[in-house]
Coordinates of C-alpha atoms in Angstrom, one line a residue:
M13 CA 0.0 0.0 0.0
R14 CA 2.9 2.3 0.7
Y15 CA 4.0 2.0 -3.0
I16 CA 0.5 2.8 -4.2
Y17 CA 0.5 6.0 -2.1
A18 CA 3.9 6.9 -3.5
L19 CA 2.8 6.4 -7.0
I20 CA -0.4 8.5 -6.5
F21 CA 1.5 11.4 -5.0
A22 CA 4.2 11.2 -7.7
T23 CA 1.6 11.4 -10.4
L24 CA -0.4 14.2 -8.8
T25 CA 2.6 16.3 -7.9
L26 CA 3.4 16.6 -11.6
A27 CA 0.2 18.6 -12.0
A28 CA 1.2 21.2 -9.3
C29 CA 0.6 24.7 -10.6
A30 CA 2.5 27.0 -8.2
P31 CA 6.2 26.6 -8.3
P32 CA 8.1 27.1 -5.0
T33 CA 10.2 30.2 -4.4
S34 CA 13.3 30.4 -2.3
T35 CA 14.0 32.7 0.6
I36 CA 16.5 32.9 3.4
G37 CA 15.2 31.6 6.7
S38 CA 15.9 32.9 10.2
D39 CA 18.7 30.4 10.5
G40 CA 20.4 31.8 7.5
R41 CA 19.7 28.8 5.3
Q42 CA 17.9 28.9 2.0
Q43 CA 14.4 27.4 2.3
S44 CA 11.8 26.6 -0.3
I45 CA 8.4 28.3 0.0
Y46 CA 5.3 27.2 -1.9
R47 CA 3.6 30.4 -3.1
I48 CA -0.2 30.2 -3.7
R49 CA -1.3 32.7 -6.4
S50 CA -4.5 34.6 -6.4
G51 CA -7.1 32.7 -8.4
D52 CA -5.7 29.3 -7.5
T53 CA -8.4 28.4 -4.9
A54 CA -10.6 26.2 -7.1
K55 CA -7.5 24.5 -8.6
L56 CA -6.0 23.6 -5.2
Q57 CA -9.3 22.5 -3.7
F58 CA -10.1 20.2 -6.6
R59 CA -6.5 18.9 -6.7
M60 CA -6.8 18.0 -3.0
L61 CA -10.2 16.4 -3.6
D62 CA -8.8 14.3 -6.5
S63 CA -5.8 13.3 -4.3
V64 CA -8.0 12.4 -1.3
N65 CA -10.3 10.4 -3.4
A66 CA -7.4 8.5 -5.1
L67 CA -6.2 7.5 -1.6
R68 CA -9.7 6.5 -0.5
S69 CA -10.2 4.5 -3.7
A70 CA -7.0 2.6 -3.0
E71 CA -8.4 1.7 0.4
G72 CA -11.8 0.7 -1.1
V73 CA -13.9 3.4 0.5
A74 CA -16.4 5.8 -1.2
P75 CA -15.2 9.1 -2.6
V76 CA -16.0 12.5 -1.0
E77 CA -17.4 15.6 -2.6
L78 CA -16.4 19.3 -2.0
N79 CA -18.9 21.1 0.2
A80 CA -19.1 24.9 0.2
Q81 CA -20.1 25.1 3.8
L82 CA -17.2 22.9 4.9
N83 CA -14.8 25.0 2.7
A84 CA -16.0 28.1 4.6
A85 CA -15.4 26.4 8.0
A86 CA -11.9 25.4 6.9
A87 CA -11.1 28.9 5.6
T88 CA -12.3 30.5 8.8
H89 CA -10.1 28.2 11.0
S90 CA -7.0 28.5 8.8
R91 CA -7.1 32.3 9.2
D92 CA -7.8 32.0 12.9
M93 CA -4.9 29.6 13.5
S94 CA -2.7 32.3 11.9
V95 CA -4.1 34.9 14.3
Q96 CA -3.3 32.5 17.2
N97 CA 0.0 31.5 15.7
R98 CA -0.4 27.9 16.6
P99 CA -1.9 24.8 14.8
W100 CA -4.7 23.4 17.0
H101 CA -8.3 22.6 16.7
F102 CA -9.8 25.3 18.9
G103 CA -10.7 28.8 17.6
S104 CA -9.5 32.0 19.3
D105 CA -13.0 32.2 21.0
G106 CA -12.7 28.6 22.3
S107 CA -14.9 27.2 19.5
S108 CA -14.4 23.5 18.4
P109 CA -14.7 22.0 14.9
I110 CA -18.3 21.0 15.9
D111 CA -19.1 24.7 16.6
R112 CA -17.6 25.8 13.3
L113 CA -19.8 23.4 11.3
A114 CA -22.8 24.7 13.2
R115 CA -21.9 28.3 12.4
V116 CA -21.7 27.7 8.7
G117 CA -25.1 25.8 8.7
Y118 CA -23.8 22.4 7.9
S119 CA -26.7 19.9 8.5
G120 CA -24.5 16.8 8.8
T121 CA -22.1 15.7 11.4
L122 CA -18.4 16.1 11.8
V123 CA -16.2 13.2 10.8
G124 CA -12.9 14.8 11.5
E125 CA -10.6 17.8 10.9
T126 CA -6.9 17.7 10.0
I127 CA -4.7 20.8 10.2
S128 CA -1.1 21.8 9.4
E129 CA 1.4 24.7 9.6
S130 CA 4.0 24.5 6.9
Y131 CA 5.7 26.2 4.0
E132 CA 4.9 23.2 1.7
G133 CA 2.2 22.6 -0.9
E134 CA -1.1 20.8 -0.5
L135 CA 0.1 17.5 -1.8
E136 CA 3.2 17.4 0.5
T137 CA 0.9 18.3 3.4
L138 CA -1.5 15.5 2.5
G139 CA 1.5 13.2 2.3
A140 CA 2.5 14.2 5.8
W141 CA -1.0 13.7 7.1
M142 CA -1.0 10.2 5.6
T143 CA 2.0 9.2 7.6
Q144 CA 0.3 9.9 10.9
P145 CA -2.2 7.3 12.1
D146 CA -4.8 9.7 13.5
T147 CA -4.9 12.1 10.4
R148 CA -4.7 9.1 8.0
R149 CA -7.7 7.5 9.8
T150 CA -9.7 10.8 9.3
I151 CA -8.9 11.1 5.6
L152 CA -9.8 7.5 4.9
A153 CA -12.9 7.4 7.2
P154 CA -15.5 5.3 5.4
E155 CA -18.5 7.3 6.7
A156 CA -17.2 10.6 5.2
R157 CA -19.1 11.9 2.2
D158 CA -18.3 15.7 2.2
M159 CA -15.0 17.5 2.3
G160 CA -14.0 21.1 3.0
F161 CA -10.5 22.3 2.3
S162 CA -8.9 25.7 2.6
W163 CA -5.8 27.6 3.9
Y164 CA -4.4 31.0 4.8
Q165 CA -0.9 32.0 3.6
E166 CA 0.9 34.7 5.5
P167 CA 3.1 37.3 3.7
N168 CA 6.2 35.3 4.9
G169 CA 5.0 32.3 3.0
K170 CA 3.8 30.2 6.0
I171 CA 0.6 28.3 5.2
W172 CA -2.1 27.2 7.6
W173 CA -4.0 24.3 6.1
T174 CA -7.4 22.9 7.2
L175 CA -9.2 19.9 5.8
V176 CA -12.7 19.0 7.2
L177 CA -14.7 15.8 6.5
G178 CA -18.4 15.4 7.2
D179 CA -21.2 12.9 7.0
P180 CA -24.4 14.5 5.6
T181 CA -26.5 11.5 6.5
R182 CA -26.2 12.0 10.2
A183 CA -27.5 14.8 12.4
P184 CA -25.0 17.3 13.8
M185 CA -23.4 16.5 17.1
I186 CA -24.6 18.7 19.9
P187 CA -22.4 18.5 23.1
S188 CA -25.4 18.7 25.4
A189 CA -27.2 15.9 23.6
N190 CA -24.2 13.8 22.5
P191 CA -21.8 13.0 25.4
S192 CA -19.2 11.9 22.9
A193 CA -19.0 15.5 21.6
T194 CA -18.1 16.9 24.9
R195 CA -14.7 18.7 24.7
L196 CA -12.5 20.7 26.9
V197 CA -12.7 24.4 25.9
P198 CA -9.9 26.8 26.8
S199 CA -11.0 29.6 29.1
S200 CA -9.2 32.1 26.9
V201 CA -6.5 32.5 24.3
D202 CA -4.1 33.9 26.9
N203 CA -4.9 31.0 29.3
P204 CA -4.8 27.8 27.2
T205 CA -5.5 25.6 30.2
P206 CA -8.9 24.1 29.5
D207 CA -11.9 24.6 31.7
L208 CA -13.2 21.2 32.8
P209 CA -16.9 20.4 32.1
A210 CA -18.9 20.1 35.3
S211 CA -19.1 16.4 34.9
A212 CA -15.3 16.2 34.8
A213 CA -14.5 18.7 37.5
P214 CA -12.5 17.2 40.5
N215 CA -14.3 16.9 43.8
T216 CA -13.2 19.7 46.2

């Protein structure tokens, strides 16, 4: 299976549209930066869709489709990660991926979200996700049917990537109604220590 993935990525990388540029990093070494040009949004989203579906096909699971609402949720979180200057799944207001799907009006349920902070392109990022068991499991989740994908690139070239997968056949998860959706929400951006839900608070 590793060889199949390598062949898929090698083939898809030949179609990349934005050649990398070089710059001098803070360590004085030359580093390659993948520059995303204006107007490339649809190209990058459909290239990621094709790549994800090629990987899913190799595993025998159904393809996913691009969903405008999930694209919007991914775009919002990519920009917000840049504001916070850290790759994590909570928004600067403490919102979770479940909250973000609710805010864009997605009527299905969250399957998973993968994120990354890098100077590399979308295919290299997907390749990195596929080497990690948790993100690989999300990308290949059999129940996923919808996909959202977006990013935010800072002037220095750093890119914050977000990929979201959803299942439109199941109702949204609501923390109060779905115990499995309960999550620890940071009390503030300045204090990242999570507030414990009442049910998890220690006895005093």
